Each structure stands twice: as structure tokens, then as C-alpha cells.
């Protein structure tokens, strides 16, 4: 069975090297590539690769944001983040975006090939001690920002779903709300947080150690 791969990196020579590395192994096919986050987020769901490999920092945005957008459209596409930057904020954002792996670019070639194979099989490479510590810190963290306390319990639940990368339709189905109602809640949440985009809210949740899988209890 051929593993179909899409590559997102703003350096052509890196994309060429990744393509050559993967296609030198039987059973791999690179079905597309891009150097721009917005273009990749648009093309990947149409191409339907098994695995999409994302760089983090791109000229027009973030590969992690592109990962979130792709997963919200088609959660069957596995996303693998490949970056030069080893920091907890990027790892946390990757976890929240639904990525299946987070690798540094100094990984050996056979290590990358193995990682692509594993996430294509449905494995989650983010179940590491470091990622578990991050998740634990979200669950145990104290809310220090009054903006979070200004949200109603229902708005907090909506924020949880936004942080998980879900669309308004998916949130409505999960919470038994009309899509228009969800849109109004999202607008209110962003206004209270002083933000303009959903991705800003998702990263904010990660940075402030709010657990996106735990609902705030009703008063």
C-alpha cells in the first residue's frame, strides 16, 4: 500500500531533499508540495494524502495553523510537524492542532521515514513524557488571566472546542447548538479575549495551560 505524502516547507531545497528521501523507499509517493501555509491548507484536503509534513515558520503564517485547518476539514489526514525550533509553546500548539508527531529537522533520514510510516498507520508520536507533562500542566494550571474568568461556562466550552481546531458546524453538533448560535458565541469569546482570529485563541489556551479537553463545571 502506497503512503501518499504532502510536503510544506518554504525552502525548495528542503522539500526536494524530503521528496528524494521518501521516494527512495518503496511504498511512498509525494503527491504535492508547497512553500506557503495558506496554499497548503487549501490544497491538502483536495489531494487527500495519508500524511502531511509541516514546517512551523512560513512566510505567510504557521504550519501548525495549516495543520489545524486541514484537520478541521479532514481529520483522517495525519499531520507531522518537522521544525528547527524545539520549544514547549510550539509543541503545545502542535498537540492542540491535532498533529500526530513533532520532530526536529536534525532527525536522521531513516527516523523521518519511520515516523511517516507510523503516523500513516494511525500511531500518535506525541504520546511522549514531555507531551504528557504539558497536558498535566494544562489540567493542573491555575487561571491567572481575568479574561478567561470573564467567560461564561458556555463560552468556555465553546473555547475548548475552538482550541481543539473544530469548525462552527462541528462545535454545533457536539454542543447541540445551531451553527449561527455557535458563530455568535465564538464572536463573543474572541471579543472578550481581545483577539481577531480563532487560531490566536487556540494558541492562547495552550500558553495559559487551560486544558482543552476539560469542560468548566456549571455553577
Coordinates of C-alpha atoms in Angstrom, one line a residue:
X1 CA 0.0 0.0 0.0
X2 CA 1.5 3.4 -1.1
X3 CA 1.7 6.1 1.6
X4 CA 0.7 9.4 0.0
X5 CA 2.6 12.4 1.4
X6 CA 2.3 16.2 1.1
X7 CA 5.3 18.5 2.0
X8 CA 5.0 22.0 3.4
X9 CA 8.3 23.9 3.7
X10 CA 9.3 27.3 2.4
X11 CA 12.7 26.1 1.3
X12 CA 12.7 24.4 -2.1
X13 CA 15.9 22.5 -1.4
X14 CA 14.4 21.1 1.8
X15 CA 11.3 19.9 0.0
X16 CA 13.4 18.4 -2.7
X17 CA 15.5 16.6 -0.1
X18 CA 12.5 15.3 1.7
X19 CA 10.9 14.1 -1.6
X20 CA 14.1 12.3 -2.6
X21 CA 14.4 10.7 0.9
X22 CA 10.9 9.4 1.0
X23 CA 10.6 8.3 -2.6
X24 CA 13.9 6.4 -2.4
X25 CA 11.9 4.0 -0.2
X26 CA 9.3 1.7 -1.8
X27 CA 5.7 2.5 -0.9
X28 CA 6.0 6.3 -0.7
X29 CA 4.6 8.9 -3.1
X30 CA 4.8 12.7 -2.7
X31 CA 1.5 13.9 -4.1
X32 CA 2.1 17.6 -3.6
X33 CA 4.2 20.3 -2.0
X34 CA 4.1 24.0 -1.2
X35 CA 6.1 26.7 0.5
X36 CA 3.0 28.7 1.7
X37 CA 0.7 27.8 4.6
X38 CA -2.5 29.2 3.1
X39 CA -1.9 27.4 -0.2
X40 CA -1.2 24.1 1.6
X41 CA -4.3 24.4 3.8
X42 CA -6.3 24.8 0.6
X43 CA -4.7 22.0 -1.5
X44 CA -4.1 19.3 1.1
X45 CA -7.8 18.3 1.7
X46 CA -8.4 18.1 -2.1
X47 CA -5.3 15.9 -2.6
X48 CA -6.1 13.7 0.4
X49 CA -2.6 12.5 1.3
X50 CA -2.2 10.0 4.1
X51 CA 0.4 12.2 5.8
X52 CA 1.2 15.9 5.6
X53 CA 4.6 17.1 6.8
X54 CA 4.5 20.7 8.0
X55 CA 7.3 23.2 8.7
X56 CA 6.3 25.6 11.5
X57 CA 7.5 29.1 10.4
X58 CA 6.5 30.1 6.9
X59 CA 6.4 33.4 5.1
X60 CA 2.6 33.7 5.2
X61 CA 1.9 32.1 8.6
X62 CA 2.3 29.0 10.6
X63 CA 2.4 25.4 9.5
X64 CA 0.7 24.5 12.8
X65 CA -2.2 26.7 11.9
X66 CA -2.3 25.0 8.5
X67 CA -2.3 21.6 10.3
X68 CA -5.3 22.8 12.4
X69 CA -7.2 23.9 9.3
X70 CA -6.5 20.6 7.4
X71 CA -7.6 18.5 10.4
X72 CA -10.8 20.5 10.8
X73 CA -11.7 19.7 7.2
X74 CA -10.5 16.1 7.1
X75 CA -9.4 14.5 10.4
X76 CA -8.3 11.4 8.6
X77 CA -5.2 13.2 7.3
X78 CA -2.3 12.6 9.7
X79 CA -0.1 15.7 10.3
X80 CA 3.6 15.5 11.2
X81 CA 5.4 18.7 12.3
X82 CA 9.0 19.0 11.3
X83 CA 10.8 22.0 12.7
X84 CA 14.1 23.6 13.7
X85 CA 12.6 25.1 16.9
X86 CA 12.4 22.9 20.0
X87 CA 10.2 24.8 22.4
X88 CA 7.2 23.9 24.5
X89 CA 4.9 26.6 23.0
X90 CA 5.3 25.1 19.5
X91 CA 4.9 21.5 20.9
X92 CA 1.7 22.6 22.8
X93 CA 0.3 24.2 19.7
X94 CA 1.0 21.1 17.7
X95 CA -0.8 18.9 20.2
X96 CA -3.8 21.2 20.1
X97 CA -3.8 21.4 16.3
X98 CA -4.2 17.6 16.2
X99 CA -0.7 16.8 14.9
X100 CA 0.4 13.1 15.3
X101 CA 4.1 13.9 15.6
X102 CA 6.6 16.7 16.4
X103 CA 10.1 16.2 15.0
X104 CA 13.2 18.3 14.8
X105 CA 15.0 18.7 11.5
X106 CA 18.1 17.1 12.8
X107 CA 16.3 13.8 12.8
X108 CA 18.1 11.1 10.8
X109 CA 16.6 10.2 7.5
X110 CA 15.5 6.7 8.5
X111 CA 13.9 8.2 11.6
X112 CA 11.8 10.5 9.5
X113 CA 10.8 7.7 7.1
X114 CA 9.8 5.6 10.1
X115 CA 7.8 8.5 11.7
X116 CA 5.8 9.0 8.4
X117 CA 5.1 5.2 8.3
X118 CA 3.9 5.2 11.9
X119 CA 1.6 8.2 11.7
X120 CA 0.2 6.8 8.4
X121 CA -0.7 3.7 10.4
X122 CA -2.6 5.8 12.9
X123 CA 0.0 6.0 15.7
X124 CA 0.4 9.1 17.8
X125 CA 4.0 10.0 18.3
X126 CA 3.1 12.8 20.7
X127 CA 2.4 10.4 23.5
X128 CA 5.8 11.2 25.0
X129 CA 6.8 12.0 28.5
X130 CA 7.3 15.7 27.6
X131 CA 3.9 16.0 25.9
X132 CA 2.3 14.2 28.9
X133 CA 3.9 16.8 31.2
X134 CA 2.5 19.6 29.1
X135 CA -1.0 18.1 29.3
X136 CA -0.7 17.6 33.0
X137 CA 0.3 21.2 33.4
X138 CA -2.8 22.3 31.5
X139 CA -5.0 20.2 33.8
X140 CA -3.3 21.5 37.0
X141 CA -2.7 25.1 35.9
X142 CA -4.3 28.0 37.6
X143 CA -6.2 30.6 35.6
X144 CA -4.3 33.9 36.2
X145 CA -5.7 35.9 33.3
X146 CA -9.0 37.7 34.2
X147 CA -10.1 37.5 30.6
X148 CA -10.6 33.7 31.0
X149 CA -12.6 34.3 34.1
X150 CA -14.8 36.7 32.2
X151 CA -16.1 33.9 30.0
X152 CA -19.4 32.2 30.9
X153 CA -19.3 28.4 31.3
X154 CA -20.9 28.0 27.9
X155 CA -18.3 30.3 26.3
X156 CA -15.6 28.3 28.0
X157 CA -17.0 25.1 26.4
X158 CA -17.0 26.8 23.0
X159 CA -13.4 28.0 23.6
X160 CA -12.4 24.4 24.4
X161 CA -13.8 23.2 21.1
X162 CA -12.2 26.1 19.2
X163 CA -8.8 25.2 20.8
X164 CA -9.4 21.6 19.5
X165 CA -9.5 23.0 16.0
X166 CA -13.2 22.3 15.4
X167 CA -15.3 24.2 12.9
X168 CA -18.5 26.0 13.9
X169 CA -20.5 23.1 12.4
X170 CA -18.6 20.6 14.4
X171 CA -19.0 22.6 17.6
X172 CA -22.7 22.9 16.9
X173 CA -23.1 19.2 16.5
X174 CA -21.1 18.5 19.7
X175 CA -23.0 21.0 21.8
X176 CA -26.4 20.6 20.1
X177 CA -26.4 24.3 19.0
X178 CA -27.3 25.9 15.7
X179 CA -24.3 26.9 13.7
X180 CA -25.4 30.6 13.8
X181 CA -25.5 30.4 17.6
X182 CA -22.0 29.0 17.7
X183 CA -20.8 31.8 15.5
X184 CA -22.2 34.3 17.9
X185 CA -20.5 32.6 20.8
X186 CA -17.2 32.5 19.0
X187 CA -17.5 36.2 18.2
X188 CA -18.2 36.9 21.9
X189 CA -15.3 34.8 23.1
X190 CA -12.8 36.5 20.8
X191 CA -14.1 39.9 21.8
X192 CA -13.6 39.1 25.5
X193 CA -10.1 37.8 24.8
X194 CA -9.3 40.8 22.7
X195 CA -8.5 38.7 19.7
X196 CA -9.5 38.6 16.0
X197 CA -8.8 35.0 14.9
X198 CA -9.6 31.6 16.2
X199 CA -6.1 30.4 15.9
X200 CA -5.0 33.2 18.3
X201 CA -7.5 31.8 20.8
X202 CA -6.2 28.2 20.4
X203 CA -2.6 29.2 21.0
X204 CA -3.7 31.4 23.9
X205 CA -5.3 28.3 25.5
X206 CA -2.1 26.4 25.1
X207 CA 0.1 29.1 26.5
X208 CA -2.1 29.7 29.5
X209 CA -2.3 26.0 30.3
X210 CA -6.0 25.7 30.0
X211 CA -7.0 22.1 29.4
X212 CA -8.9 22.0 26.1
X213 CA -10.5 18.6 26.9
X214 CA -11.9 19.6 30.3
X215 CA -15.1 21.5 30.5
X216 CA -15.7 24.1 33.1
X217 CA -18.3 22.9 35.6
X218 CA -21.7 24.7 35.6
X219 CA -22.1 27.0 38.7

